[in-house]
PDB file of C-alpha atoms in Angstrom:
ATOM      1  CA  MET H   1       0.103   0.078  -0.074  1.00 46.00           C
ATOM      2  CA  LYS H   2       3.027   2.437   0.819  1.00 40.00           C
ATOM      3  CA  PHE H   3       4.585   1.524  -2.596  1.00 39.00           C
ATOM      4  CA  LEU H   4       1.306   2.637  -4.158  1.00 39.00           C
ATOM      5  CA  ILE H   5       0.897   5.745  -2.314  1.00 38.00           C
ATOM      6  CA  ALA H   6       4.376   6.530  -2.923  1.00 38.00           C
ATOM      7  CA  LEU H   7       4.062   5.387  -6.858  1.00 36.00           C
ATOM      8  CA  PHE H   8       1.064   7.966  -6.855  1.00 35.00           C
ATOM      9  CA  ALA H   9       2.679  10.696  -5.682  1.00 36.00           C
ATOM     10  CA  LEU H  10       5.640  10.441  -8.136  1.00 35.00           C
ATOM     11  CA  LEU H  11       2.959  10.614 -10.918  1.00 37.00           C
ATOM     12  CA  LEU H  12       1.042  13.891  -9.687  1.00 37.00           C
ATOM     13  CA  PRO H  13       2.714  17.209 -11.305  1.00 40.00           C
ATOM     14  CA  ALA H  14       5.087  18.795  -9.063  1.00 39.00           C
ATOM     15  CA  THR H  15       2.810  21.920  -8.917  1.00 40.00           C
ATOM     16  CA  ALA H  16       0.172  19.585  -6.687  1.00 40.00           C
ATOM     17  CA  PHE H  17       3.209  19.633  -4.252  1.00 40.00           C
ATOM     18  CA  ALA H  18       4.472  23.222  -4.502  1.00 48.00           C
ATOM     19  CA  ALA H  19       3.613  25.501  -1.144  1.00 44.00           C
ATOM     20  CA  ASP H  20       2.212  28.417  -1.858  1.00 87.00           C
ATOM     21  CA  ILE H  21       4.228  31.678  -1.141  1.00 93.00           C
ATOM     22  CA  THR H  22       2.135  34.047   0.992  1.00 95.00           C
ATOM     23  CA  GLY H  23       2.745  37.569   2.516  1.00 95.00           C
ATOM     24  CA  VAL H  24       2.770  41.175   1.960  1.00 96.00           C
ATOM     25  CA  PRO H  25       5.602  41.993  -0.707  1.00 95.00           C
ATOM     26  CA  LYS H  26       8.445  44.416  -1.592  1.00 92.00           C
ATOM     27  CA  ILE H  27       7.733  45.477  -5.178  1.00 92.00           C
ATOM     28  CA  ARG H  28      10.704  45.904  -6.624  1.00 89.00           C
ATOM     29  CA  GLU H  29       9.194  46.410 -10.544  1.00 90.00           C
ATOM     30  CA  ALA H  30       5.873  45.648 -11.889  1.00 95.00           C
ATOM     31  CA  ASP H  31       6.503  41.724 -12.569  1.00 95.00           C
ATOM     32  CA  TYR H  32       9.111  41.097 -10.048  1.00 93.00           C
ATOM     33  CA  VAL H  33       8.230  41.316  -6.133  1.00 94.00           C
ATOM     34  CA  GLN H  34       9.892  39.712  -2.816  1.00 93.00           C
ATOM     35  CA  ILE H  35       7.881  37.619  -0.306  1.00 95.00           C
ATOM     36  CA  GLY H  36      10.487  37.486   2.504  1.00 94.00           C
ATOM     37  CA  ASN H  37      13.179  35.800   1.281  1.00 92.00           C
ATOM     38  CA  ALA H  38      11.426  34.416  -2.115  1.00 93.00           C
ATOM     39  CA  ARG H  39      12.454  36.659  -4.948  1.00 92.00           C
ATOM     40  CA  ILE H  40       9.199  35.985  -7.281  1.00 95.00           C
ATOM     41  CA  ARG H  41       8.706  36.783 -11.242  1.00 95.00           C
ATOM     42  CA  LEU H  42       5.144  37.199 -12.263  1.00 96.00           C
ATOM     43  CA  GLY H  43       4.570  34.572 -14.981  1.00 94.00           C
ATOM     44  CA  GLY H  44       2.875  34.901 -18.308  1.00 95.00           C
ATOM     45  CA  ILE H  45       3.589  38.773 -18.547  1.00 97.00           C
ATOM     46  CA  ASP H  46       6.422  41.019 -19.253  1.00 96.00           C
ATOM     47  CA  ALA H  47       6.211  44.533 -17.797  1.00 96.00           C
ATOM     48  CA  PRO H  48       8.559  47.577 -18.399  1.00 93.00           C
ATOM     49  CA  GLN H  49      11.750  48.002 -16.852  1.00 83.00           C
ATOM     50  CA  LEU H  50      12.066  50.529 -14.202  1.00 79.00           C
ATOM     51  CA  ASP H  51      14.451  52.715 -16.343  1.00 77.00           C
ATOM     52  CA  GLN H  52      11.921  52.012 -19.515  1.00 84.00           C
ATOM     53  CA  LEU H  53      10.477  55.469 -20.799  1.00 84.00           C
ATOM     54  CA  CYS H  54       7.210  55.786 -23.012  1.00 89.00           C
ATOM     55  CA  LEU H  55       5.759  58.407 -24.896  1.00 89.00           C
ATOM     56  CA  ASN H  56       2.060  59.692 -23.929  1.00 89.00           C
ATOM     57  CA  THR H  57      -0.952  61.219 -26.052  1.00 87.00           C
ATOM     58  CA  LYS H  58       1.274  64.423 -26.869  1.00 86.00           C
ATOM     59  CA  GLY H  59       4.671  62.514 -27.798  1.00 83.00           C
ATOM     60  CA  GLU H  60       6.227  63.434 -24.078  1.00 82.00           C
ATOM     61  CA  ARG H  61       8.419  60.854 -22.361  1.00 79.00           C
ATOM     62  CA  TRP H  62       7.222  59.703 -19.277  1.00 84.00           C
ATOM     63  CA  SER H  63       8.860  56.887 -17.032  1.00 82.00           C
ATOM     64  CA  CYS H  64       6.337  54.028 -17.881  1.00 89.00           C
ATOM     65  CA  GLY H  65       8.298  51.455 -16.075  1.00 88.00           C
ATOM     66  CA  ALA H  66       8.451  53.317 -12.423  1.00 84.00           C
ATOM     67  CA  ALA H  67       4.901  54.088 -12.941  1.00 89.00           C
ATOM     68  CA  ALA H  68       3.927  50.440 -13.630  1.00 94.00           C
ATOM     69  CA  ARG H  69       5.559  49.676 -10.622  1.00 92.00           C
ATOM     70  CA  ASP H  70       4.183  52.251  -8.309  1.00 91.00           C
ATOM     71  CA  GLU H  71       0.566  51.840  -9.843  1.00 95.00           C
ATOM     72  CA  LEU H  72       0.918  48.204  -8.531  1.00 96.00           C
ATOM     73  CA  ILE H  73       2.277  49.274  -5.119  1.00 94.00           C
ATOM     74  CA  LYS H  74      -1.218  51.440  -4.618  1.00 94.00           C
ATOM     75  CA  TYR H  75      -3.298  48.924  -5.646  1.00 96.00           C
ATOM     76  CA  ALA H  76      -1.849  45.718  -3.972  1.00 95.00           C
ATOM     77  CA  GLY H  77       1.513  46.840  -2.176  1.00 93.00           C
ATOM     78  CA  ASN H  78       0.076  46.811   1.283  1.00 94.00           C
ATOM     79  CA  LYS H  79      -2.215  43.717   0.949  1.00 96.00           C
ATOM     80  CA  THR H  80      -1.526  39.826   1.464  1.00 96.00           C
ATOM     81  CA  TRP H  81      -0.299  38.036  -2.091  1.00 96.00           C
ATOM     82  CA  SER H  82      -0.645  34.307  -2.275  1.00 96.00           C
ATOM     83  CA  CYS H  83       1.528  33.175  -5.188  1.00 96.00           C
ATOM     84  CA  ASN H  84       1.467  29.657  -6.763  1.00 94.00           C
ATOM     85  CA  ARG H  85       4.765  28.481  -7.632  1.00 90.00           C
ATOM     86  CA  ARG H  86       5.613  26.981 -11.110  1.00 84.00           C
ATOM     87  CA  GLN H  87       8.320  24.279 -11.863  1.00 73.00           C
ATOM     88  CA  VAL H  88      10.694  26.769 -13.322  1.00 81.00           C
ATOM     89  CA  THR H  89      12.818  29.442 -12.365  1.00 86.00           C
ATOM     90  CA  ASP H  90      14.047  32.596 -14.666  1.00 86.00           C
ATOM     91  CA  ARG H  91      17.470  33.329 -15.831  1.00 81.00           C
ATOM     92  CA  ARG H  92      18.175  35.371 -12.789  1.00 81.00           C
ATOM     93  CA  GLY H  93      16.999  32.705 -10.272  1.00 87.00           C
ATOM     94  CA  ARG H  94      13.794  34.097  -9.329  1.00 91.00           C
ATOM     95  CA  ILE H  95      10.528  31.705  -8.614  1.00 93.00           C
ATOM     96  CA  VAL H  96       8.284  31.982 -11.775  1.00 94.00           C
ATOM     97  CA  ALA H  97       4.838  32.279 -10.130  1.00 95.00           C
ATOM     98  CA  ARG H  98       1.052  33.279 -10.353  1.00 95.00           C
ATOM     99  CA  CYS H  99      -0.043  35.614  -7.575  1.00 96.00           C
ATOM    100  CA  ASP H 100      -3.246  36.236  -6.400  1.00 95.00           C
ATOM    101  CA  VAL H 101      -4.269  39.089  -4.134  1.00 95.00           C
ATOM    102  CA  ASP H 102      -7.926  38.882  -2.460  1.00 93.00           C
ATOM    103  CA  GLY H 103      -8.645  36.546  -5.067  1.00 92.00           C
ATOM    104  CA  GLU H 104      -7.665  38.272  -8.087  1.00 96.00           C
ATOM    105  CA  ASP H 105      -5.079  37.413 -10.702  1.00 97.00           C
ATOM    106  CA  ILE H 106      -2.595  40.329 -10.436  1.00 97.00           C
ATOM    107  CA  GLN H 107      -1.375  39.500 -13.567  1.00 97.00           C
ATOM    108  CA  LYS H 108      -4.372  39.737 -15.361  1.00 97.00           C
ATOM    109  CA  TRP H 109      -4.729  43.085 -13.540  1.00 98.00           C
ATOM    110  CA  LEU H 110      -1.340  44.142 -14.350  1.00 98.00           C
ATOM    111  CA  VAL H 111      -2.019  43.735 -18.450  1.00 98.00           C
ATOM    112  CA  ARG H 112      -5.520  44.761 -18.217  1.00 98.00           C
ATOM    113  CA  ASN H 113      -4.446  48.167 -17.125  1.00 98.00           C
ATOM    114  CA  GLY H 114      -1.970  48.652 -19.316  1.00 97.00           C
ATOM    115  CA  TRP H 115       1.200  47.942 -17.368  1.00 98.00           C
ATOM    116  CA  ALA H 116       2.273  44.864 -18.398  1.00 98.00           C
ATOM    117  CA  LEU H 117       2.111  42.580 -21.818  1.00 98.00           C
ATOM    118  CA  ALA H 118       0.939  39.041 -22.421  1.00 96.00           C
ATOM    119  CA  TYR H 119       4.040  37.411 -22.577  1.00 93.00           C
ATOM    120  CA  ALA H 120       2.450  35.196 -25.556  1.00 86.00           C
ATOM    121  CA  ARG H 121       5.690  33.083 -26.234  1.00 85.00           C
ATOM    122  CA  ILE H 122       5.378  31.775 -22.667  1.00 83.00           C
ATOM    123  CA  SER H 123       1.799  31.879 -22.224  1.00 86.00           C
ATOM    124  CA  ARG H 124      -1.485  33.003 -23.981  1.00 90.00           C
ATOM    125  CA  ASP H 125      -3.468  33.453 -20.897  1.00 92.00           C
ATOM    126  CA  TYR H 126      -3.659  37.049 -20.490  1.00 96.00           C
ATOM    127  CA  GLU H 127      -4.124  37.769 -24.738  1.00 96.00           C
ATOM    128  CA  PRO H 128      -7.641  38.715 -24.090  1.00 96.00           C
ATOM    129  CA  ASP H 129      -6.641  41.427 -21.351  1.00 97.00           C
ATOM    130  CA  GLU H 130      -4.129  42.805 -23.476  1.00 97.00           C
ATOM    131  CA  LYS H 131      -6.630  43.529 -26.479  1.00 96.00           C
ATOM    132  CA  ALA H 132      -8.836  45.209 -23.971  1.00 97.00           C
ATOM    133  CA  ALA H 133      -6.210  47.621 -22.695  1.00 96.00           C
ATOM    134  CA  ARG H 134      -5.114  48.289 -26.127  1.00 95.00           C
ATOM    135  CA  GLU H 135      -8.673  49.434 -26.708  1.00 95.00           C
ATOM    136  CA  ALA H 136      -8.925  51.405 -23.934  1.00 95.00           C
ATOM    137  CA  LYS H 137      -5.530  52.931 -24.332  1.00 95.00           C
ATOM    138  CA  ALA H 138      -4.846  52.015 -20.652  1.00 96.00           C
ATOM    139  CA  GLY H 139      -1.352  52.658 -19.478  1.00 96.00           C
ATOM    140  CA  MET H 140       1.337  52.283 -21.770  1.00 96.00           C
ATOM    141  CA  TRP H 141      -1.234  52.063 -24.939  1.00 96.00           C
ATOM    142  CA  GLN H 142      -1.993  55.698 -23.980  1.00 93.00           C
ATOM    143  CA  GLY H 143       0.829  56.891 -26.508  1.00 92.00           C
ATOM    144  CA  ALA H 144       3.638  54.764 -27.686  1.00 93.00           C
ATOM    145  CA  PHE H 145       6.169  52.493 -26.383  1.00 93.00           C
ATOM    146  CA  ILE H 146       8.493  49.523 -27.189  1.00 92.00           C
ATOM    147  CA  ALA H 147       7.505  46.078 -25.788  1.00 94.00           C
ATOM    148  CA  PRO H 148       9.640  44.986 -22.677  1.00 92.00           C
ATOM    149  CA  TRP H 149      10.923  41.897 -24.531  1.00 91.00           C
ATOM    150  CA  ASP H 150      12.313  43.803 -27.548  1.00 89.00           C
ATOM    151  CA  TRP H 151      13.538  47.049 -25.398  1.00 85.00           C
ATOM    152  CA  ARG H 152      16.083  44.866 -23.634  1.00 81.00           C
ATOM    153  CA  VAL H 153      17.729  44.126 -27.087  1.00 79.00           C
ATOM    154  CA  ARG H 154      16.081  47.034 -29.181  1.00 75.00           C
ATOM    155  CA  ASN H 155      18.049  48.813 -32.251  1.00 75.00           C
ATOM    156  CA  LYS H 156      16.895  50.939 -34.929  1.00 74.00           C
ATOM    157  CA  LYS H 157      14.791  48.007 -36.356  1.00 80.00           C
ATOM    158  CA  THR H 158      12.671  47.681 -33.110  1.00 85.00           C
ATOM    159  CA  ALA H 159       8.626  47.766 -33.364  1.00 88.00           C
ATOM    160  CA  ILE H 160       6.913  50.725 -31.722  1.00 90.00           C
ATOM    161  CA  LEU H 161       3.492  49.975 -30.179  1.00 93.00           C
ATOM    162  CA  GLY H 162       0.695  51.782 -29.131  1.00 89.00           C
ATOM    163  CA  ALA H 163      -2.487  53.149 -29.572  1.00 76.00           C
ATOM    164  CA  VAL H 164      -1.811  56.321 -31.232  1.00 72.00           C
ATOM    165  CA  LYS H 165       0.609  57.051 -34.512  1.00 77.00           C
ATOM    166  CA  PRO H 166       3.800  57.878 -32.871  1.00 77.00           C
ATOM    167  CA  PRO H 167       5.399  61.198 -33.470  1.00 75.00           C
ATOM    168  CA  GLU H 168       8.150  61.519 -36.219  1.00 73.00           C
ATOM    169  CA  LYS H 169      11.092  61.372 -33.479  1.00 74.00           C
ATOM    170  CA  ALA H 170       9.387  58.634 -31.383  1.00 78.00           C
ATOM    171  CA  ARG H 171      12.005  55.697 -32.206  1.00 74.00           C
ATOM    172  CA  ALA H 172      14.863  57.823 -31.528  1.00 70.00           C
ATOM    173  CA  ILE H 173      13.485  59.108 -28.165  1.00 69.00           C
ATOM    174  CA  LEU H 174      12.233  55.551 -27.326  1.00 77.00           C
ATOM    175  CA  LEU H 175      15.631  53.660 -28.211  1.00 68.00           C
ATOM    176  CA  ALA H 176      17.572  56.471 -25.982  1.00 58.00           C
ATOM    177  CA  SER H 177      15.421  56.525 -22.966  1.00 57.00           C
ATOM    178  CA  ALA H 178      17.855  54.327 -20.847  1.00 58.00           C
ATOM    179  CA  SER H 179      20.896  56.426 -21.899  1.00 57.00           C
ATOM    180  CA  GLY H 180      19.709  59.790 -21.402  1.00 68.00           C
ATOM    181  CA  PRO H 181      22.081  62.338 -19.710  1.00 75.00           C
ATOM    182  CA  VAL H 182      19.609  62.168 -16.718  1.00 75.00           C
ATOM    183  CA  ALA H 183      18.884  59.231 -14.572  1.00 78.00           C
ATOM    184  CA  PRO H 184      15.189  58.298 -15.752  1.00 68.00           C
ATOM    185  CA  SER H 185      14.271  57.845 -12.081  1.00 69.00           C
ATOM    186  CA  PRO H 186      15.644  58.551  -8.607  1.00 75.00           C
ATOM    187  CA  GLU H 187      15.976  54.532  -8.335  1.00 74.00           C
ATOM    188  CA  CYS H 188      17.889  54.183 -11.736  1.00 81.00           C
ATOM    189  CA  THR H 189      21.280  55.747 -10.848  1.00 89.00           C
ATOM    190  CA  ILE H 190      23.883  53.015 -11.961  1.00 91.00           C
ATOM    191  CA  LYS H 191      25.627  53.959 -15.166  1.00 92.00           C
ATOM    192  CA  GLY H 192      26.810  50.947 -17.225  1.00 88.00           C
ATOM    193  CA  ASN H 193      29.260  51.433 -20.154  1.00 85.00           C
ATOM    194  CA  VAL H 194      31.506  49.151 -22.505  1.00 80.00           C
ATOM    195  CA  ASN H 195      34.910  49.961 -21.898  1.00 80.00           C
ATOM    196  CA  ARG H 196      37.594  48.914 -24.817  1.00 77.00           C
ATOM    197  CA  SER H 197      37.577  45.320 -24.448  1.00 74.00           C
ATOM    198  CA  GLY H 198      34.053  45.057 -25.099  1.00 73.00           C
ATOM    199  CA  ALA H 199      33.212  44.522 -21.196  1.00 79.00           C
ATOM    200  CA  CYS H 200      29.857  45.911 -19.526  1.00 83.00           C
ATOM    201  CA  ILE H 201      31.050  47.580 -16.252  1.00 90.00           C
ATOM    202  CA  TYR H 202      28.648  49.139 -13.972  1.00 92.00           C
ATOM    203  CA  HIS H 203      29.493  52.163 -11.713  1.00 94.00           C
ATOM    204  CA  ARG H 204      27.191  52.930  -8.487  1.00 94.00           C
ATOM    205  CA  PRO H 205      27.354  56.942  -7.496  1.00 93.00           C
ATOM    206  CA  THR H 206      30.198  56.306  -5.111  1.00 92.00           C
ATOM    207  CA  SER H 207      32.348  54.817  -7.693  1.00 92.00           C
ATOM    208  CA  ARG H 208      35.450  57.036  -8.575  1.00 90.00           C
ATOM    209  CA  TRP H 209      34.879  57.356 -12.264  1.00 88.00           C
ATOM    210  CA  TYR H 210      31.168  57.741 -11.921  1.00 93.00           C
ATOM    211  CA  ALA H 211      31.148  61.605 -12.981  1.00 90.00           C
ATOM    212  CA  LYS H 212      33.357  61.042 -15.853  1.00 89.00           C
ATOM    213  CA  ILE H 213      30.865  58.357 -17.264  1.00 89.00           C
ATOM    214  CA  ARG H 214      28.682  60.350 -20.210  1.00 86.00           C
ATOM    215  CA  MET H 215      25.776  58.813 -20.906  1.00 82.00           C
ATOM    216  CA  ASN H 216      25.415  58.080 -24.341  1.00 72.00           C
ATOM    217  CA  VAL H 217      23.338  55.436 -26.313  1.00 58.00           C
ATOM    218  CA  ASP H 218      25.642  55.136 -28.987  1.00 58.00           C
ATOM    219  CA  LYS H 219      28.538  54.415 -26.775  1.00 66.00           C
ATOM    220  CA  GLY H 220      26.487  51.393 -25.492  1.00 67.00           C
ATOM    221  CA  THR H 221      25.639  53.093 -22.014  1.00 80.00           C
ATOM    222  CA  ARG H 222      22.617  52.688 -19.806  1.00 81.00           C
ATOM    223  CA  TRP H 223      21.281  53.105 -16.406  1.00 83.00           C
ATOM    224  CA  PHE H 224      20.603  50.482 -14.004  1.00 82.00           C
ATOM    225  CA  CYS H 225      18.032  50.609 -11.161  1.00 80.00           C
ATOM    226  CA  SER H 226      19.697  47.880  -9.144  1.00 82.00           C
ATOM    227  CA  VAL H 227      22.989  45.784  -9.001  1.00 86.00           C
ATOM    228  CA  ASP H 228      20.774  42.703  -9.756  1.00 80.00           C
ATOM    229  CA  GLU H 229      19.215  44.130 -12.857  1.00 75.00           C
ATOM    230  CA  ALA H 230      23.241  45.517 -13.754  1.00 81.00           C
ATOM    231  CA  GLU H 231      24.389  42.044 -13.534  1.00 81.00           C
ATOM    232  CA  ALA H 232      21.514  40.145 -14.693  1.00 69.00           C
ATOM    233  CA  ALA H 233      22.677  42.027 -17.923  1.00 69.00           C
ATOM    234  CA  GLY H 234      26.117  40.503 -18.021  1.00 73.00           C
ATOM    235  CA  CYS H 235      27.921  43.713 -16.565  1.00 84.00           C
ATOM    236  CA  ARG H 236      30.809  43.698 -13.472  1.00 90.00           C
ATOM    237  CA  GLU H 237      31.094  46.126 -10.915  1.00 93.00           C
ATOM    238  CA  THR H 238      34.097  48.575 -11.676  1.00 91.00           C
ATOM    239  CA  ARG H 239      37.313  47.643  -9.900  1.00 83.00           C
ATOM    240  CA  ARG H 240      38.137  51.163  -9.068  1.00 72.00           C
TER     241      ARG H 240
END
């Protein structure tokens, strides 16, 4: 009998035994939170990073990455979350999970309000919510923006999304948004640049060379919002 129970347990999907993670989160980004010691990547969606900029209906740039995080904090930052682990971790070692707040799928809320996109290559669960956000011109959909997965590897051919026709200079603005001369938000002050050997180096504000790093997208520079983010992008800290 014990053998049959053990065999049955092995045949059940691993998720049946995955303990839920519950608690009030620290919201790092719109799709990345921390509950206790558990770092959680919200599955099935992709949200703009903290230093990503978008354009509004007037063609003015705004910090959509920081806004997405802040809206999530206002909506559910002080509530208890219940997150169901999936069987995978992302490349940064974070737990991939689906999270509910007061019985509501928080990923669904993010996508439906235009603060994240359905990550269709992983899951198609949130495509109807993305369609609703696009039609309502909610969040990022009010103007013009680059899909988060494209923004991380953006180039001059990167597609621009949005509910309105982007202005003539939209592409240049969106491509250069992470490397403007001024940090896009107070949380994103770590500078990253490429040295002569082609290595990516990041500099905190206390670095000896920090003030001398000129932010220029053509030179491969960009702003980072945390050491984790800089290292996940393949950068190492300056040795001086």
